[in-house]
mmCIF file of C-alpha atoms in Angstrom:
data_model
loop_
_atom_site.group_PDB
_atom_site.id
_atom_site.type_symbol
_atom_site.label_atom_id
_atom_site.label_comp_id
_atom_site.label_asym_id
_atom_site.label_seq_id
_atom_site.Cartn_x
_atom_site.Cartn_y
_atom_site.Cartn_z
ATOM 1 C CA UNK T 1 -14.676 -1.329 32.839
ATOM 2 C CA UNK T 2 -13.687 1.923 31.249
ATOM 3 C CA UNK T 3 -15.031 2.637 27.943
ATOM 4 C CA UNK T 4 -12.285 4.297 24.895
ATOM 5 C CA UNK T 5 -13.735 5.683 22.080
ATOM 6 C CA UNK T 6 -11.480 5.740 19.162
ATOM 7 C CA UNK T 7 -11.994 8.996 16.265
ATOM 8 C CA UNK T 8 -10.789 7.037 12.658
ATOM 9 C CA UNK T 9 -11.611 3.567 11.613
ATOM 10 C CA UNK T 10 -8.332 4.070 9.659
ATOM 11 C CA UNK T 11 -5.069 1.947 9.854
ATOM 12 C CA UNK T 12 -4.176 3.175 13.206
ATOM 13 C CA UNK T 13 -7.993 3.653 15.202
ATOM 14 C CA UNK T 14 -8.326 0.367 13.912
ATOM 15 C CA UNK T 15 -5.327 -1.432 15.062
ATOM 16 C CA UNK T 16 -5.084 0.306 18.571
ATOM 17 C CA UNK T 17 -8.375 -1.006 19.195
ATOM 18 C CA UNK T 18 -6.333 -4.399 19.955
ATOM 19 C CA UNK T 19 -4.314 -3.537 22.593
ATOM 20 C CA UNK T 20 -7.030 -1.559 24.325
ATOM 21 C CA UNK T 21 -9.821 -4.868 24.312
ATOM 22 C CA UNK T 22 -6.365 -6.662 25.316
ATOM 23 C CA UNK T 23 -6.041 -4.457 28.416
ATOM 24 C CA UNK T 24 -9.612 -4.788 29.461
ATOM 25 C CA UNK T 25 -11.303 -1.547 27.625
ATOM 26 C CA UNK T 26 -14.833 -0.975 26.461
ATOM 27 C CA UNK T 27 -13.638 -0.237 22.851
ATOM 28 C CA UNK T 28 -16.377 2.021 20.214
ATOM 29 C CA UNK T 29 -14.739 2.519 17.139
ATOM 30 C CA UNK T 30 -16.294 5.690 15.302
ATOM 31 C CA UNK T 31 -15.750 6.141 11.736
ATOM 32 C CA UNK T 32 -15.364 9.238 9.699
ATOM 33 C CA UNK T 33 -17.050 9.974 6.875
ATOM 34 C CA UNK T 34 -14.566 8.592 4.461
ATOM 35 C CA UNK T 35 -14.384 5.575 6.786
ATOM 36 C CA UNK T 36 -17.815 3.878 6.154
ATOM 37 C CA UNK T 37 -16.225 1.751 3.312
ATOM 38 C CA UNK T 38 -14.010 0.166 5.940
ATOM 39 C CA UNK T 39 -16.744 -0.050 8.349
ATOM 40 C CA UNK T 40 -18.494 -2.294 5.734
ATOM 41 C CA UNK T 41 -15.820 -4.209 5.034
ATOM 42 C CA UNK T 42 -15.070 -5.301 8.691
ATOM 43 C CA UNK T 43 -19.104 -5.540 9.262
ATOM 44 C CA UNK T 44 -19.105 -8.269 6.452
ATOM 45 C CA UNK T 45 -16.111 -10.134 8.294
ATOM 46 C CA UNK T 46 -13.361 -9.288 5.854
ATOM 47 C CA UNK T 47 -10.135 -8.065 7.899
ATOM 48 C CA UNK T 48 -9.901 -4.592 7.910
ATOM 49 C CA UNK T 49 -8.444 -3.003 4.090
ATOM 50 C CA UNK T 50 -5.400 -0.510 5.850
ATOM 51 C CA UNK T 51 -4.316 -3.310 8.027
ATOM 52 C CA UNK T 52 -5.262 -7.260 6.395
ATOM 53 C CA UNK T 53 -5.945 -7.952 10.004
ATOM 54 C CA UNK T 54 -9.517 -8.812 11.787
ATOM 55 C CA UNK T 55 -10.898 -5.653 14.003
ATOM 56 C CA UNK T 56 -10.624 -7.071 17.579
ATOM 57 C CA UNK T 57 -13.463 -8.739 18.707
ATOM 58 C CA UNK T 58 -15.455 -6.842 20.990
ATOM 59 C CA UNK T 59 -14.937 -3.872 19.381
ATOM 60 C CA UNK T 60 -18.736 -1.455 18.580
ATOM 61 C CA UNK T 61 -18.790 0.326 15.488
ATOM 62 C CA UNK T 62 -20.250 3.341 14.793
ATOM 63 C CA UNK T 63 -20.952 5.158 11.507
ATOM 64 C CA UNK T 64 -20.058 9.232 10.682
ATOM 65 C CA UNK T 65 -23.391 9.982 11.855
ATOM 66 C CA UNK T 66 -23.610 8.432 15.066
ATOM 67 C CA UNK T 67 -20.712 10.697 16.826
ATOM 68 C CA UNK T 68 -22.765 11.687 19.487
ATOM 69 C CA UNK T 69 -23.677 8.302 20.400
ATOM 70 C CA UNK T 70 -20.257 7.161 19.923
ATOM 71 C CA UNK T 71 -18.781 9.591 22.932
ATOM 72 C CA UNK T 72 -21.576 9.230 25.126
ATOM 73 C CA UNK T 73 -20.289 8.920 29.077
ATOM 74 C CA UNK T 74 -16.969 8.019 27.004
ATOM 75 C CA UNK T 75 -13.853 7.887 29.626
ATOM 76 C CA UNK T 76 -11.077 8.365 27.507
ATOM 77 C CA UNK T 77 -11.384 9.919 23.455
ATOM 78 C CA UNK T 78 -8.672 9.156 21.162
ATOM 79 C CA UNK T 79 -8.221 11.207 17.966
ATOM 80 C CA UNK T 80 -6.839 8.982 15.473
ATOM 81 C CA UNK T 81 -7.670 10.862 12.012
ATOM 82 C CA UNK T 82 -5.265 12.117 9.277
ATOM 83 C CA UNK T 83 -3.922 15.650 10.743
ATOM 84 C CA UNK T 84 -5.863 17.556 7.966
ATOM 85 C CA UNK T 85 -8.786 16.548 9.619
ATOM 86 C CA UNK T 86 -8.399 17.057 12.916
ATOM 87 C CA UNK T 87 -9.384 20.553 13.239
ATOM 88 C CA UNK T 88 -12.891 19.683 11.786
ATOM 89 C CA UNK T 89 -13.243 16.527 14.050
ATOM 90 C CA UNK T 90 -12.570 17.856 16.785
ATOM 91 C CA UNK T 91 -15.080 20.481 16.712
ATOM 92 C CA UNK T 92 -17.528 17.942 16.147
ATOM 93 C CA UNK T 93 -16.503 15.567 19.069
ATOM 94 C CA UNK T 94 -15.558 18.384 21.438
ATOM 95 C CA UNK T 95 -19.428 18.081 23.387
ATOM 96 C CA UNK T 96 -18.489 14.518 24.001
ATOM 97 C CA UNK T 97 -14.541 15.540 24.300
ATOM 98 C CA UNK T 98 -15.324 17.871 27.500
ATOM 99 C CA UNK T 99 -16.801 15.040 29.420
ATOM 100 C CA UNK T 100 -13.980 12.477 29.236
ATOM 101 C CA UNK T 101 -11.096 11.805 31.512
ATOM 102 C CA UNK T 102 -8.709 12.262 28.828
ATOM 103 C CA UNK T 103 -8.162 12.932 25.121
ATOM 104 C CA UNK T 104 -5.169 10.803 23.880
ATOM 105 C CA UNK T 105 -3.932 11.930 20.131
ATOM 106 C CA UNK T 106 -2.162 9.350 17.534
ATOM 107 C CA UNK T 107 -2.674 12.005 14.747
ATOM 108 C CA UNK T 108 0.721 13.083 13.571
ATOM 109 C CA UNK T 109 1.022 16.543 12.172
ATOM 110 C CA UNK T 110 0.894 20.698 12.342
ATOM 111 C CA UNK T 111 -2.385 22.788 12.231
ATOM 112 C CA UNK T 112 -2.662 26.286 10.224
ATOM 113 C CA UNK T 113 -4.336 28.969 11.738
ATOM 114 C CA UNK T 114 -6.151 31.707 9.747
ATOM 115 C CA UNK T 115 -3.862 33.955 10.309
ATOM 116 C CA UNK T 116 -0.902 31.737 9.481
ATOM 117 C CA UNK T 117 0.339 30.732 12.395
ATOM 118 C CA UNK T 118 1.668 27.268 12.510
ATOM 119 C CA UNK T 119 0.601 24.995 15.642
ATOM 120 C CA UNK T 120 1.438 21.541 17.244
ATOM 121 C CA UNK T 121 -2.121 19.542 17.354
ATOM 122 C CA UNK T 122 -2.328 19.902 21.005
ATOM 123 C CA UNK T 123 -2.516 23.639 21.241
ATOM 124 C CA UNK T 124 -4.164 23.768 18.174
ATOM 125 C CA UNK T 125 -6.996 21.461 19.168
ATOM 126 C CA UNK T 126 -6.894 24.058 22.859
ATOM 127 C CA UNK T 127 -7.343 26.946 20.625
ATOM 128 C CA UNK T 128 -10.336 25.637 18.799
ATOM 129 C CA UNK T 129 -12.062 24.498 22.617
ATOM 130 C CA UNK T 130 -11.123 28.146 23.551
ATOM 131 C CA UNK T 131 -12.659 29.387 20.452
ATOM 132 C CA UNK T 132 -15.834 27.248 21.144
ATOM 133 C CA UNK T 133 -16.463 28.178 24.578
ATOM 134 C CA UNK T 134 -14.904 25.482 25.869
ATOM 135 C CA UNK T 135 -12.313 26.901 28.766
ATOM 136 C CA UNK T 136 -11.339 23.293 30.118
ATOM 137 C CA UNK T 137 -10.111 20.633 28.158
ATOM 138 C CA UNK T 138 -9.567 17.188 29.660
ATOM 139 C CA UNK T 139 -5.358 16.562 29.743
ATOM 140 C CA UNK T 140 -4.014 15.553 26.390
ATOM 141 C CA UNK T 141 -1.789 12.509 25.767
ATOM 142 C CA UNK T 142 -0.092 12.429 22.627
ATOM 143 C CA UNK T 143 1.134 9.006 21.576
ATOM 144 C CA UNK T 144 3.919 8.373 19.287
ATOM 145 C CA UNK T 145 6.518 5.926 18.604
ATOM 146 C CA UNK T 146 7.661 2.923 16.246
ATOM 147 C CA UNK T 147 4.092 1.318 16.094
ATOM 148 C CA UNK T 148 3.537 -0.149 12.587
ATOM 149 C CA UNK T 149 -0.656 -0.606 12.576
ATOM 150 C CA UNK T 150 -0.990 -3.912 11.191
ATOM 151 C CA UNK T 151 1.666 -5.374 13.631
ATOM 152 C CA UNK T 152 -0.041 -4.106 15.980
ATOM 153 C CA UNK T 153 -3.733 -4.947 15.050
ATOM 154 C CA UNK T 154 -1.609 -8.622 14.308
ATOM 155 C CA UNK T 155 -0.687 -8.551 18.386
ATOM 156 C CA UNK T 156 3.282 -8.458 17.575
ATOM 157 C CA UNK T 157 5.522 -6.772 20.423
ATOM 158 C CA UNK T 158 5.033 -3.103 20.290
ATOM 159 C CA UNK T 159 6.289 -0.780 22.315
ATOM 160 C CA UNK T 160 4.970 3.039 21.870
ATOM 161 C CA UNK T 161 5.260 6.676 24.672
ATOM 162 C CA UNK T 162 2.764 8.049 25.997
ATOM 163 C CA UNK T 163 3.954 12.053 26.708
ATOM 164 C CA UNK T 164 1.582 14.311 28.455
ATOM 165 C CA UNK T 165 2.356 17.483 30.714
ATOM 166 C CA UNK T 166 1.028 16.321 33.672
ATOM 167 C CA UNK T 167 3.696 12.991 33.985
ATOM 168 C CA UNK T 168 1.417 11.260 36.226
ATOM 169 C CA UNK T 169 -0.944 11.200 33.976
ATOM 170 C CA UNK T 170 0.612 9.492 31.371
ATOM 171 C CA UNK T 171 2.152 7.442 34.024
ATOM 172 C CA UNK T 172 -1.654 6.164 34.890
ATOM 173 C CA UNK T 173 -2.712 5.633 31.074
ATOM 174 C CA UNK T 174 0.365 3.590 30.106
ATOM 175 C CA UNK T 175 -0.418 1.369 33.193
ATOM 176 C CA UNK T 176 -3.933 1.109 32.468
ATOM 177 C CA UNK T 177 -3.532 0.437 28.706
ATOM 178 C CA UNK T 178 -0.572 -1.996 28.036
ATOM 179 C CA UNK T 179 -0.774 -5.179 26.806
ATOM 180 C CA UNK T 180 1.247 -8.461 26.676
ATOM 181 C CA UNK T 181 2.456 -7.476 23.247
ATOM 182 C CA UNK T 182 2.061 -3.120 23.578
ATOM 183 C CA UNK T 183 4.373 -1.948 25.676
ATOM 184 C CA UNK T 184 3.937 2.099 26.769
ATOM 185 C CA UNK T 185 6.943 4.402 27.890
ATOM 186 C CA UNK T 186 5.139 7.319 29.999
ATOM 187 C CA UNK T 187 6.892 10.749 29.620
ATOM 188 C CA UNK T 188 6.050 14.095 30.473
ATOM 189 C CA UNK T 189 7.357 15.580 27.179
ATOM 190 C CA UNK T 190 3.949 16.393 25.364
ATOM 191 C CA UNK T 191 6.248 19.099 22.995
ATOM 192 C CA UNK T 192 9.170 16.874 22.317
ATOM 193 C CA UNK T 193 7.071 13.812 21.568
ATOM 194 C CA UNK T 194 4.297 15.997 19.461
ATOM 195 C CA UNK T 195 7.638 17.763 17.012
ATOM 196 C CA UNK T 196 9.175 13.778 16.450
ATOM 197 C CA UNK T 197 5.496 12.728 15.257
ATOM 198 C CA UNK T 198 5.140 14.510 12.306
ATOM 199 C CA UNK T 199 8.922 15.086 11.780
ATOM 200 C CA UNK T 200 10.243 11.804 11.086
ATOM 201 C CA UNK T 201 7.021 11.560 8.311
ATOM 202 C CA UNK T 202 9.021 14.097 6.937
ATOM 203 C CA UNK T 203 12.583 12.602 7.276
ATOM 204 C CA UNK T 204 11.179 8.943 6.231
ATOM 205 C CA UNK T 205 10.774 10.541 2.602
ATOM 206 C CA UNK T 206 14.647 11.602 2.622
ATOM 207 C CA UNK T 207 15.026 8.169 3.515
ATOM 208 C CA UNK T 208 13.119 6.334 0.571
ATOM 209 C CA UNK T 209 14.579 8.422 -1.790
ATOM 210 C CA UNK T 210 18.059 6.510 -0.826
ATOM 211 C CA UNK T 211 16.422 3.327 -1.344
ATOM 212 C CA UNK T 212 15.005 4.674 -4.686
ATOM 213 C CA UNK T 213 18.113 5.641 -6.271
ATOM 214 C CA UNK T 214 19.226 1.495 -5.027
ATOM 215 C CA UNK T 215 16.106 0.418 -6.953
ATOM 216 C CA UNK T 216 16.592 2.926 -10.379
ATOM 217 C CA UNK T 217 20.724 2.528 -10.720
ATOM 218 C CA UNK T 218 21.153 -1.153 -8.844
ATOM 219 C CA UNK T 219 23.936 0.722 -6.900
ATOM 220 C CA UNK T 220 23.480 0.229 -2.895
ATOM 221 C CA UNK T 221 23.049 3.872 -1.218
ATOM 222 C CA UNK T 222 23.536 2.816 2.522
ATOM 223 C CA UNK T 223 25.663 4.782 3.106
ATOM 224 C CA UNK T 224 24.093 8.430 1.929
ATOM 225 C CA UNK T 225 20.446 6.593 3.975
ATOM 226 C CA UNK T 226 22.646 6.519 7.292
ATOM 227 C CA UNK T 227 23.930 9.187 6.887
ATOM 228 C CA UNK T 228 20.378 10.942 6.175
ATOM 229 C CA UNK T 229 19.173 9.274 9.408
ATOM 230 C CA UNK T 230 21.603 10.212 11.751
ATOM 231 C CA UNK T 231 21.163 14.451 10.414
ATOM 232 C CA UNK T 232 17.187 13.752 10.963
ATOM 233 C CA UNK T 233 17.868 12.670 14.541
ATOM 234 C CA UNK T 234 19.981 15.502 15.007
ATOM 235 C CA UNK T 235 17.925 18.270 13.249
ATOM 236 C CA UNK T 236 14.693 16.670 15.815
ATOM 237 C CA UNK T 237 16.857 17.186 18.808
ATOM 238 C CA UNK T 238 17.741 20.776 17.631
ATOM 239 C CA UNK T 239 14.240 21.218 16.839
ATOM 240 C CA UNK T 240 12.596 19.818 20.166
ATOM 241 C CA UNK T 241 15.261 21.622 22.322
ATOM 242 C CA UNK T 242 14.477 24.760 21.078
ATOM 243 C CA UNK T 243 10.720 25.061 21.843
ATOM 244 C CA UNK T 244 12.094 23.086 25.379
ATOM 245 C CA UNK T 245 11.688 19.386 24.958
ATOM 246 C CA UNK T 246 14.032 17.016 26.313
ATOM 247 C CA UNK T 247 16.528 16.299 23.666
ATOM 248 C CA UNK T 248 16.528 12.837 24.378
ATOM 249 C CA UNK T 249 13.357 12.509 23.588
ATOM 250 C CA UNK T 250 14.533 12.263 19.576
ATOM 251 C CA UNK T 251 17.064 9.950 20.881
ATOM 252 C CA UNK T 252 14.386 7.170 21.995
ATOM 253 C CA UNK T 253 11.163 5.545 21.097
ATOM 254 C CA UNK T 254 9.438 9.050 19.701
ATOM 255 C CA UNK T 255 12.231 9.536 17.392
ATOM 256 C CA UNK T 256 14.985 7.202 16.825
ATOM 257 C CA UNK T 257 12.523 4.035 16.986
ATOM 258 C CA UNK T 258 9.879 5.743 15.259
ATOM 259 C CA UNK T 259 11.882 7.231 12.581
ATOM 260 C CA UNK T 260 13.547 3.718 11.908
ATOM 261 C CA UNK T 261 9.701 2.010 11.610
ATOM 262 C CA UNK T 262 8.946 4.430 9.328
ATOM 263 C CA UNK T 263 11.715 4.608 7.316
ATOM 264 C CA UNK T 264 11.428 0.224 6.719
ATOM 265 C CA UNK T 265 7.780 0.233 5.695
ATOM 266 C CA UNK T 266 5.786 3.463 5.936
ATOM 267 C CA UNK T 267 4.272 5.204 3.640
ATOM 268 C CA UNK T 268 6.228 7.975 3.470
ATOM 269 C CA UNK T 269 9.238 6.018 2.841
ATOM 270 C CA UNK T 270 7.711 4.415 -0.098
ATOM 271 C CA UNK T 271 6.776 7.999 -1.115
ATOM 272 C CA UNK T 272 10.312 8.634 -1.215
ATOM 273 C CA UNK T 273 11.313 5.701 -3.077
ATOM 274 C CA UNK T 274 9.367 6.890 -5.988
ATOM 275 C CA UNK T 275 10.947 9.825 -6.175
ATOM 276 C CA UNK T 276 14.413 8.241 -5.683
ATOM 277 C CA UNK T 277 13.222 6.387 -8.868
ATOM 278 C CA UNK T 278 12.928 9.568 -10.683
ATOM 279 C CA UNK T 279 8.773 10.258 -10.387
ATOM 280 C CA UNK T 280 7.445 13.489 -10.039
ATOM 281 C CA UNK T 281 6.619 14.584 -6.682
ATOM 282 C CA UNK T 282 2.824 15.349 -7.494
ATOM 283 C CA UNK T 283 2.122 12.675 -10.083
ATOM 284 C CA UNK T 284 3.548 10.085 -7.032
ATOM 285 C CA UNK T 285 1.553 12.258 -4.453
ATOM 286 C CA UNK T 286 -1.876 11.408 -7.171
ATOM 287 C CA UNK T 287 -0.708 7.948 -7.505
ATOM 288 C CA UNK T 288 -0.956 6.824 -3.618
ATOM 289 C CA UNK T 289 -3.584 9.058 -2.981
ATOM 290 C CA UNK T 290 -5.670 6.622 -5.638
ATOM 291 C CA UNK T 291 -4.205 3.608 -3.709
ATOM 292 C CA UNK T 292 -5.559 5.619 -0.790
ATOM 293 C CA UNK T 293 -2.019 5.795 0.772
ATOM 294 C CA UNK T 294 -2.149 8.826 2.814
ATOM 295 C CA UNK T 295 1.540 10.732 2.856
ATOM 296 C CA UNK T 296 1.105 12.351 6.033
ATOM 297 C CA UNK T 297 4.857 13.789 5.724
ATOM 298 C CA UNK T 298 4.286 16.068 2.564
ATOM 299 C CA UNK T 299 1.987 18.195 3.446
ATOM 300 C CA UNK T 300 3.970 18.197 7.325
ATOM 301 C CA UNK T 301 6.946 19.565 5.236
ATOM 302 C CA UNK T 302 5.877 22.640 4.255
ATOM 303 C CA UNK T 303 4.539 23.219 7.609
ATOM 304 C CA UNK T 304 7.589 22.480 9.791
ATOM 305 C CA UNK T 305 9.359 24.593 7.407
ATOM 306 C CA UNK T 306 7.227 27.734 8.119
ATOM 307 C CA UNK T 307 6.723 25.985 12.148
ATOM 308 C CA UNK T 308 10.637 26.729 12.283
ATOM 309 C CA UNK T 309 10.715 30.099 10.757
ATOM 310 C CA UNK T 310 7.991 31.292 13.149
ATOM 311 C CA UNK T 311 9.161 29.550 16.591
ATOM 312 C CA UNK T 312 12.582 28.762 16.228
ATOM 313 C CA UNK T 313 14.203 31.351 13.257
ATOM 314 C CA UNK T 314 17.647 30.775 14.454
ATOM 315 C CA UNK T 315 17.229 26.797 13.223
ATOM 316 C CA UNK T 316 16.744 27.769 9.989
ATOM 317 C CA UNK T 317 20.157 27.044 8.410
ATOM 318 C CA UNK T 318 20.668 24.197 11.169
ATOM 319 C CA UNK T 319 17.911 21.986 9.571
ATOM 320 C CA UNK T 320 19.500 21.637 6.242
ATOM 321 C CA UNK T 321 17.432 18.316 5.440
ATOM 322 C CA UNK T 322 14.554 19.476 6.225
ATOM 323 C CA UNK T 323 14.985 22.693 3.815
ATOM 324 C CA UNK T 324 15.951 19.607 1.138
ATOM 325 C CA UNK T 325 12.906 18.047 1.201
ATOM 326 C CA UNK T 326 11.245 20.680 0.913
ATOM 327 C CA UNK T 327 13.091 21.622 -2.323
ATOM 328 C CA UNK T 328 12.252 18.417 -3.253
ATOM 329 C CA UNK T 329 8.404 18.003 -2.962
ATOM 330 C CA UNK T 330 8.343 21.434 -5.132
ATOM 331 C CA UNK T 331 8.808 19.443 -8.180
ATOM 332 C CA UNK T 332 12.395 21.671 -9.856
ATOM 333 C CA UNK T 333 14.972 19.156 -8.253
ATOM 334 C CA UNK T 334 16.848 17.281 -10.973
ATOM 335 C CA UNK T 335 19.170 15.309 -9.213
ATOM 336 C CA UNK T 336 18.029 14.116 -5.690
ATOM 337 C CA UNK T 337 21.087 12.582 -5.077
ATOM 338 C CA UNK T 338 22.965 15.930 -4.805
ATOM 339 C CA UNK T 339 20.702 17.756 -2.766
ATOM 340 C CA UNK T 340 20.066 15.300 -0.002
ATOM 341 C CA UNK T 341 23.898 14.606 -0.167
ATOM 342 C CA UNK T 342 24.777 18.467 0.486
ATOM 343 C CA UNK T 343 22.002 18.255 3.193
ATOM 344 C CA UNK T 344 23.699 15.653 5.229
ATOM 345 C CA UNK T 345 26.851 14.566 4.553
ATOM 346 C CA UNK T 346 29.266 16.747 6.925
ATOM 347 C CA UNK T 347 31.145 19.977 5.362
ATOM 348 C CA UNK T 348 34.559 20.700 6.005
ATOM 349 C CA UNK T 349 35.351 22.267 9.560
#
């Protein structure tokens, strides 16, 4: 039996945990050290608070201070933690990372350098392995995809992609790992799946905000929300093409399916709804972050804006929705409406 040790006892480390007992897995669950209230809670048999569904059975649990033990002979890591904390995690797991097989990622997101740089949380977690002495990493799987957590953790069809650079690897995982109810596409398009992860976070917020100005006027806006779909497909193609992904890779499970999840249910798109609704961007920001609803997509947006300027400059004008959402989240938009209507509705030829 090969043992999986998941990084984040949040809504996702939690829920994959089901799938992987499913396929056969030795499954540790470590916790951060914001996590230990949701340890507790699925300790004292309550289903777990991010997804109302029961932890797997089977599954060990390990506190923020038991890391080390957590990895131990460990044959696959999995970081699973909000992207702002990925950098710091993985310099703690890295001794334990080394030693695995592989080190899959569900974190969805960009990483600052110092010097600011903007990076994709693969190379970004290579440059801090480099930067720790560590010359080999293990290969990297990144897995993204329309996977909602608590249909998952709930053992409702799922299907997800695995994308690595080496495609046989990811070939091998998503044999090793599927379930009757979580189905894996393997791909070798670690870049294109890594740029849909944290893009359609952002694109889910354009998305809300159609579904907000529904709930504050009463007036249907499917229209202006298909329209904002289809130009966040496009601008992720354009995107992923450019630092050489396959374009279809926006076009399927990574992008199309995972923007559509997203923009049902996620958090991000109920971000968005609140500021369809008229709330300001921070004070709705405060509000879910007291709910502890993380909104992985604003802090993404500022970062795939300056990602773009820095890898792909020529994009800049081509991306016009995600240069409204960023206008957006800075709190002087007035009218919502207006500005994700210029972004995506076509001009005249």
């Amino acid at each position: 039996m090969s043992t999986i040790t998941i990084l984040g006892a949040g809504a996702m480390g939690s829920a994959l945990c089901t799938p992987m007992i499913d396929a056969g897995w030795e499954v540790r669950l470590w916790g951060t050290w914001l996590d230990d209230h949701l340890l507790d809670a699925v300790k004292a048999g309550k289903n777990h608070p991010r997804t109302n569904e029961p932890l797997a059975q089977g599954v060990k649990l390990y506190r923020s201070d038991e890391l080390e033990k957590a990895l131990d002979s460990a044959n696959v890591v999995v970081m699973s933690v909000a992207s702002v904390g990925v950098a710091k995690v993985t310099e703690l797991a890295l001794p334990g990372i080394v030693k695995a097989d592989a080190l899959w990622l569900t974190s969805k997101g960009f990483c600052a350098k110092e010097d600011g740089e903007i990076q994709l949380l693969p190379d970004a977690i290579r440059r801090i392995a480099a930067t720790q002495g560590y010359d080999q990493l293990p290969p990297i799987v990144a897995i993204a995809g329309p996977v909602k957590a608590n249909e998952c953790a709930a053992r409702e069809p799922t299907a997800t992609i695995f994308g690595c650079r080496d495609g046989q690897v990811s070939l091998r995982y998503a044999r090793q790992a599927r379930s009757q109810t979580y189905a894996i596409e393997a791909s070798d398009d670690e870049v294109g799946v890594e740029i849909c992860a944290p893009m359609k976070n952002v694109y889910a917020i354009a998305l809300g905000i159609a579904d907000g100005l529904q709930e504050a006027t009463g007036v249907p806006h499917h229209n202006l929300k298909a329209a904002t779909f289809s130009q966040a497909v496009r601008e992720m193609s354009l995107l992923g093409a450019a630092l050489g992904a396959k374009e279809s890779t926006a076009f399927g499970l990574a992008g199309v399916g995972d923007l559509e999840v997203t923009g049902l249910s996620g958090r991000n798109k109920f971000y968005g709804v609140r500021l369809g609704r008229g709330e300001n961007p921070q004070e709705a920001l405060d509000e879910m972050a007291r709910l502890e609803q993380t909104v992985e997509g604003v802090p993404a947006a500022a970062l795939a804006q300056k990602f773009v300027s820095q890898k792909a400059p020529n994009l800049v004008e081509k991306l016009p929705l995600l240069q409204a959402v960023v206008r957006i989240l800075d709190g002087k938009v007035e009218d919502v409406k207006s500005v994700v209507g210029q972004a995506v509705l076509p001009v005249k030829p």
